[in-house]
XYZ file of C-alpha atoms in Angstrom:
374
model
C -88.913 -10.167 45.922
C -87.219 -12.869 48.141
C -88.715 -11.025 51.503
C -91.274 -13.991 53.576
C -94.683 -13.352 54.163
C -96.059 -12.738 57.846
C -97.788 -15.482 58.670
C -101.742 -15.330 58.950
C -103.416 -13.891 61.959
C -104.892 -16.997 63.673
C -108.548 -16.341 65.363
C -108.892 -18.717 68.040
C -109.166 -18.199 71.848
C -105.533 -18.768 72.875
C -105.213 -14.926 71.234
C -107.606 -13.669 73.389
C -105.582 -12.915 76.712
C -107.838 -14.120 79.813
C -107.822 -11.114 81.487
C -110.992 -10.932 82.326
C -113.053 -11.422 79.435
C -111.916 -8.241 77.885
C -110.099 -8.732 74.416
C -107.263 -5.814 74.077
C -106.988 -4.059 70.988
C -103.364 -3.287 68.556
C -102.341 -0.094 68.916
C -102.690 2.248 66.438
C -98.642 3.101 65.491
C -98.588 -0.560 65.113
C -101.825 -0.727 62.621
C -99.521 1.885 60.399
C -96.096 -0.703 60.378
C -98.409 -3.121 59.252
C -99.977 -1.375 56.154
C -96.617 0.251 55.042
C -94.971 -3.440 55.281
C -97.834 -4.902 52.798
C -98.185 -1.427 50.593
C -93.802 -2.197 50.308
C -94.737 -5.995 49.271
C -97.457 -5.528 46.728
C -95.698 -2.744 44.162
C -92.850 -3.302 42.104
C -89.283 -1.902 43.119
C -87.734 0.270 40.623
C -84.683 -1.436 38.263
C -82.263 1.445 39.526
C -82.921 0.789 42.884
C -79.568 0.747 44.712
C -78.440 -2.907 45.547
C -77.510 -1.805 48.979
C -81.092 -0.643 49.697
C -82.757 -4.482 49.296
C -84.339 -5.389 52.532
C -84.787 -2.176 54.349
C -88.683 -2.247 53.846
C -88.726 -4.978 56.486
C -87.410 -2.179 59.129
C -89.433 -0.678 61.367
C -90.289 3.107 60.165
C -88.424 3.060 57.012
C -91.461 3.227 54.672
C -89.842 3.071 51.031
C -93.470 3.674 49.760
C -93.669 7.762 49.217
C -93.202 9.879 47.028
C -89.643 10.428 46.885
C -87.980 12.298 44.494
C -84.975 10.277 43.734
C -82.392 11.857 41.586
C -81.827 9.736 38.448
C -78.686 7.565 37.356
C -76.420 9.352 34.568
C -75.911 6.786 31.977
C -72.963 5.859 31.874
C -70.183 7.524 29.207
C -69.445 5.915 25.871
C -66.259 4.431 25.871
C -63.746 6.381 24.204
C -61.832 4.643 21.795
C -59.028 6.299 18.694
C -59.080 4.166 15.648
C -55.768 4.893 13.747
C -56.550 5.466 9.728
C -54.907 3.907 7.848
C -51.953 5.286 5.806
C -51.342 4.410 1.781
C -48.641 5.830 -0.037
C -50.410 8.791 -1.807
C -52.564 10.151 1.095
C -52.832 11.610 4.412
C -56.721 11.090 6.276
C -57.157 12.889 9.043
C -57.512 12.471 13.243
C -61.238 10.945 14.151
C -63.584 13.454 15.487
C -63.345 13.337 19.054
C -66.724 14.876 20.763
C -67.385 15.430 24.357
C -71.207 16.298 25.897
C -72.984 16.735 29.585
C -76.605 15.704 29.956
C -79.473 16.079 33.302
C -82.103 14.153 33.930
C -84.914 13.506 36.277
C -87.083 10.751 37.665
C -90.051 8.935 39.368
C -89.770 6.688 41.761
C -91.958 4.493 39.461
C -88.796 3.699 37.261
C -89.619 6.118 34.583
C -87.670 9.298 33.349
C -86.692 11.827 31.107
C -83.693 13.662 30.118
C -82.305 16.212 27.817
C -78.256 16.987 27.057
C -75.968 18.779 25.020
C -72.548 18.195 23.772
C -69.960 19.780 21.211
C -67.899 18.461 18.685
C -64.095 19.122 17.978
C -63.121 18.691 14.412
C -59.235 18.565 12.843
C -58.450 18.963 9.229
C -55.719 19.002 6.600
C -55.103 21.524 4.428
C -53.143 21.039 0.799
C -51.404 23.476 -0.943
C -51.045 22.329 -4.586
C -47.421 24.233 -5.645
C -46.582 25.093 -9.642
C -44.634 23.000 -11.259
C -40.962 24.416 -11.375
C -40.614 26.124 -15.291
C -37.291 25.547 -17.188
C -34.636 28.001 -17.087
C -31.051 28.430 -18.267
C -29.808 26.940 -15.209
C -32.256 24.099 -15.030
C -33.075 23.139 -18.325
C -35.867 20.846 -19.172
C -33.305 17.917 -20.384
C -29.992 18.007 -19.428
C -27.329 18.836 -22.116
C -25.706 16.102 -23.977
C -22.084 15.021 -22.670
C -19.395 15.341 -25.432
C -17.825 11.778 -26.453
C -14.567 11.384 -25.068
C -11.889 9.198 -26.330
C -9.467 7.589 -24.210
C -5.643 6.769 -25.563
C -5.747 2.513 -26.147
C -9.725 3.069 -24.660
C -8.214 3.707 -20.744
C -10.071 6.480 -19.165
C -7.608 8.352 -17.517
C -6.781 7.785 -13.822
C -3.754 9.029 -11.036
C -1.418 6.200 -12.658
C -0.927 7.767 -15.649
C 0.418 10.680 -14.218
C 3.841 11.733 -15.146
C 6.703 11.783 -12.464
C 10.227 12.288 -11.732
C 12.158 10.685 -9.270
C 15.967 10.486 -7.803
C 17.276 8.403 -4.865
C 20.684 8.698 -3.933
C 20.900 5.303 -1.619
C 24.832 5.697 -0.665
C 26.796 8.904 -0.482
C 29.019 7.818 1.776
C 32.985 7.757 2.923
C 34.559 4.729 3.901
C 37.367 5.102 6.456
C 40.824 3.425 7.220
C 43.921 4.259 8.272
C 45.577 4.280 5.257
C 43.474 4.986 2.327
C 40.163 5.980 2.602
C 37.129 6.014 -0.473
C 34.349 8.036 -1.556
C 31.589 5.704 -2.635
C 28.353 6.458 -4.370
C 25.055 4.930 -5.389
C 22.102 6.263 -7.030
C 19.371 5.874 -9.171
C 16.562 8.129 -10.996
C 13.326 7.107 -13.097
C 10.984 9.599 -14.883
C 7.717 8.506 -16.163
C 4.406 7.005 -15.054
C 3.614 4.221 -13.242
C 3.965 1.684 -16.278
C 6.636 2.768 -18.560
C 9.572 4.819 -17.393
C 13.275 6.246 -18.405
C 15.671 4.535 -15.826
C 19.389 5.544 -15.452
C 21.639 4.147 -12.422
C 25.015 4.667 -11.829
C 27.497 3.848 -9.049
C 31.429 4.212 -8.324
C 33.969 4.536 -6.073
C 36.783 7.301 -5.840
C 39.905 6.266 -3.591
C 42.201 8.625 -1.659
C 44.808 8.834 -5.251
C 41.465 10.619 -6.914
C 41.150 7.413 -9.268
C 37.902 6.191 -10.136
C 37.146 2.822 -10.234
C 33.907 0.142 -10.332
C 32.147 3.232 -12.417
C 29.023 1.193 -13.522
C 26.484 2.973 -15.514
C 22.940 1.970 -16.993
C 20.625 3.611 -19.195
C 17.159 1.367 -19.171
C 13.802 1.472 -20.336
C 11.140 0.452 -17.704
C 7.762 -1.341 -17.856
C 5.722 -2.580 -15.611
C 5.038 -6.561 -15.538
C 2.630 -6.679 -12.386
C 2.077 -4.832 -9.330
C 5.231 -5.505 -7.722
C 7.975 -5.857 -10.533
C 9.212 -4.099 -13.460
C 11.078 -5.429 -16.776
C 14.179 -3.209 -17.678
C 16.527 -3.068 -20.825
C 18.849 -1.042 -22.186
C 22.536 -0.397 -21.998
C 25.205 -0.628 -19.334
C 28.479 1.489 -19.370
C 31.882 1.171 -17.669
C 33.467 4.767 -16.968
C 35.807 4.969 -14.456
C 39.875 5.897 -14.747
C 40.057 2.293 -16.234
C 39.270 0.787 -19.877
C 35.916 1.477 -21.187
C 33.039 -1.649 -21.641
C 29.983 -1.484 -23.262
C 27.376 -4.166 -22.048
C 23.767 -4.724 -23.196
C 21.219 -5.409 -20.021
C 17.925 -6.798 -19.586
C 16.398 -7.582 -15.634
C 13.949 -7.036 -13.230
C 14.234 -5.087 -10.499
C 10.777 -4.903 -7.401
C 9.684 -5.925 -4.064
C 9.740 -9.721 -3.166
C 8.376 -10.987 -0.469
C 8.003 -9.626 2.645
C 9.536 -6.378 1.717
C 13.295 -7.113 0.405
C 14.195 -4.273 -2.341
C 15.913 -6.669 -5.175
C 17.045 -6.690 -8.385
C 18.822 -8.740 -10.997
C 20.118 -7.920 -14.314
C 22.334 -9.862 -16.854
C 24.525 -8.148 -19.715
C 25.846 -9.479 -22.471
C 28.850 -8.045 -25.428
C 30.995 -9.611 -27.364
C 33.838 -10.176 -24.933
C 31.104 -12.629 -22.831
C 28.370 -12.296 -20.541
C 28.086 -11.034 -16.912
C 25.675 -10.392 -13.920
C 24.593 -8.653 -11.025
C 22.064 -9.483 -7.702
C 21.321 -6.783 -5.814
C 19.261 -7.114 -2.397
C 18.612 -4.757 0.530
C 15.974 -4.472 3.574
C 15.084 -1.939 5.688
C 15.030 -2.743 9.565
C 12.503 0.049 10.928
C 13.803 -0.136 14.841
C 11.212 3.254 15.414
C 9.670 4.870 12.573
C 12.519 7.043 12.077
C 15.580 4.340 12.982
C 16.077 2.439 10.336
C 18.560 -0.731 10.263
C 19.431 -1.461 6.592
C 21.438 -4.625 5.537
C 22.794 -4.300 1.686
C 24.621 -6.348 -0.802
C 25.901 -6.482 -4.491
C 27.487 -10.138 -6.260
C 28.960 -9.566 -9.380
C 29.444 -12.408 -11.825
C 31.558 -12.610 -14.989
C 32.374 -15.829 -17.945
C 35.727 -14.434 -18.204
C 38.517 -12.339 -16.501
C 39.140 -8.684 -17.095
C 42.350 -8.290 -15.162
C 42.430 -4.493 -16.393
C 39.141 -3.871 -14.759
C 39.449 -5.938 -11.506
C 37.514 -8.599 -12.334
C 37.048 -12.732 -12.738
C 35.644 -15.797 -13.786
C 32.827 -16.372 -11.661
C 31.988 -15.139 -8.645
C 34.357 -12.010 -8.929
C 33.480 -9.368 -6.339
C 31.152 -8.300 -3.644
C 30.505 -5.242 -1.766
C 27.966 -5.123 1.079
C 27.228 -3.075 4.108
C 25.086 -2.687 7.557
C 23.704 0.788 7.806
C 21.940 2.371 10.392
C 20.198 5.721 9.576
C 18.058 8.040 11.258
C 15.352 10.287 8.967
C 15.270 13.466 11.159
C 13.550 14.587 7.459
C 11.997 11.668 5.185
C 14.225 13.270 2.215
C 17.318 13.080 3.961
C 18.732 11.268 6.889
C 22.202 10.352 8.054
C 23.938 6.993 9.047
C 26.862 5.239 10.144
C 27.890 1.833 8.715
C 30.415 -0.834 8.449
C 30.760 -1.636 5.110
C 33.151 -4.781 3.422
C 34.148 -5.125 -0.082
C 35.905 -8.022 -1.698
C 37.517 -9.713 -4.531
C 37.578 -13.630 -5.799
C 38.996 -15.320 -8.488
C 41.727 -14.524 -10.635
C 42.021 -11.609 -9.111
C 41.658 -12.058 -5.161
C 45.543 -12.714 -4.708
C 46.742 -9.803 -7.827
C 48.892 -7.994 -5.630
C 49.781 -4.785 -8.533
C 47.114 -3.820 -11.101
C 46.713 -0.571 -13.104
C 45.652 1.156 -9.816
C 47.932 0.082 -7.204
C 47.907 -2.562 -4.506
C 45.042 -2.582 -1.970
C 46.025 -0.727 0.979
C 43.818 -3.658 3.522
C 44.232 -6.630 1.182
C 41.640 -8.030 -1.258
C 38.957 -8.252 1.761
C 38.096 -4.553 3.025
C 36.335 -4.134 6.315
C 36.266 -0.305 6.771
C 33.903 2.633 9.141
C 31.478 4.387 6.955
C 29.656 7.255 7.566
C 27.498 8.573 4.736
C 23.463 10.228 4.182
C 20.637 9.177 1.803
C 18.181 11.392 0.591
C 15.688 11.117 -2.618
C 13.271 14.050 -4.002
């Protein structure tokens, strides 16, 4: 067991103390170390002995020989471990039984034992509840009803653009100032329709300080749409003013170009000759409210109409610089500074059927006017 043996008693006489002849004798407490120390050496040591306890027999009146009643090792717990189940689609398995137990036990110093325990289990299930199917009724039928066929005009379901709508803008409704004669000039347009084909009827004139009438320029179109931006008009343009009357056939496009310009240009045609007219405007948002709006109108003719004003060529132009201010998105007022001339033939016609230009051909004049549309 790793302890050394005592080494053997030798007999001779250098044991024998020479005091006298007499030999002395071991005492008797000394007789009992002796036996316990070989009685510890010849039986076995218990397995459970306690590591710390290896070596003590050697000590002097620690006999580990008796008859002790040494209280026996628990063994030790099982270890606890929690397997997850594992999950499929259709099923749910339950939580592993989880049991707990105490146990007593006694034994000999000889290494032997017995023991006796109890223990209780814990146990989780799941309960199903298997629900009736849900019957048909008159609100949920069994199969849904058919859907009626619907048929679509030219097999287009319908969608917000074919809506019907009416439309008017009145862009200028304005007076132009000057000291000597001032105008009353107007410019408006109105559609009704849908989004691809539409009714379209402009008109604009101009009504000087005498109460004449004059550029009176109107147009009865039909509208379609030719892509997302631009629409293809025709119809028929009429002059009706205080001067003759001419009939015109048109055909144009009017949209948005690039980058937001408003344009439009339409050609007419009778029997006198042909004629056109490019139209343009942008609006200048300074705030959302302040809008800066720069505006012109070129006329062209193939021949000159000296009883309506006009010539061969470039004939006229009227443009203008308005600044407006929606205080209502149907209606806002604005000042302007508005210019209107005359080329050709007729730039240097001093007398006409309406009189002689109070400012010349050129016209520079203060204009203060309001838009609105509904």
């Amino acid at each position: 067991m790793g302890l050394s043996l005592p080494p053997a008693l030798p007999y001779g006489p250098w044991h024998v103390p020479h005091c006298g002849g007499v030999m002395s004798t071991i005492p008797l407490p000394h007789t009992a170390v002796l036996l316990g120390l070989l009685a510890a050496l010849t039986l076995p040591h218990p397995a459970h002995a306690a590591p710390g306890m290896a070596g003590m027999d050697d000590m002097p009146g620690m006999d580990m020989s008796g008859d002790m009643d040494m209280p026996a090792h628990p063994p030790p717990p099982a270890a606890h471990s929690t397997a997850h189940p594992a999950h499929t689609g259709a099923e749910h398995l339950p939580p592993p039984h989880h049991t707990t137990g105490t146990g007593t036990g006694t034994g000999t110093g000889t290494g032997t034992g017995t023991g006796t325990g109890t223990g209780k289990a814990h146990t989780t299930q799941t309960v199903r509840v298997n629900l009736p199917a849900l019957a048909p009724s008159s609100r949920w039928p069994a199969t849904p009803p058919p859907m009626p066929a619907v048929h679509y005009v030219h097999n287009m379901p319908p969608v917000m653009d074919h809506n019907t709508y009416f439309h008017v803008l009145m862009e200028q409704f304005e007076g132009r100032y000057t000291a000597g004669n001032s105008l009353l000039r107007y410019s408006g347009q109105s559609w009704f329709g849908t989004d691809h084909d539409k009714l379209w009827i402009k008109s604009e004139g101009t009504v000087d300080g005498h109460g004449q009438m004059t550029d009176g320029d109107h147009e009865f179109l039909y509208d379609h749409a030719i892509s997302t931006y631009f629409d293809l008009q025709a119809g028929v343009r009429l002059d009706l003013d205080s001067g003759p009357t001419r009939a015109w056939g048109a055909v144009g496009v009017q949209g948005l170009a690039l980058y937001f310009f408003d344009v439009s240009a339409t050609a007419y045609f009778n029997a006198q000759g042909v004629a056109g007219k490019l139209e343009g405007s942008y609006d200048l948002l300074i705030t959302n409210r302040l809008i800066l709006q720069p505006q012109a109108e070129l006329n062209f003719y193939s021949h000159t109409d000296a009883q309506r004003n006009v010539s061969q060529g470039f004939s006229d132009i009227d443009a203008g610089l308005r600044l407006r201010y929606e205080f209502k998105r149907k209606i806002a007022p604005y000042i302007a500074v508005t210019y209107a001339g005359h080329y050709g033939n007729t730039a240097n016609h001093a007398a006409n059927w309406r009189g002689t230009a109070d400012n010349g051909p050129e016209d520079i004049r203060f204009t203060f006017g309001v838009r609105t549309w509904f």
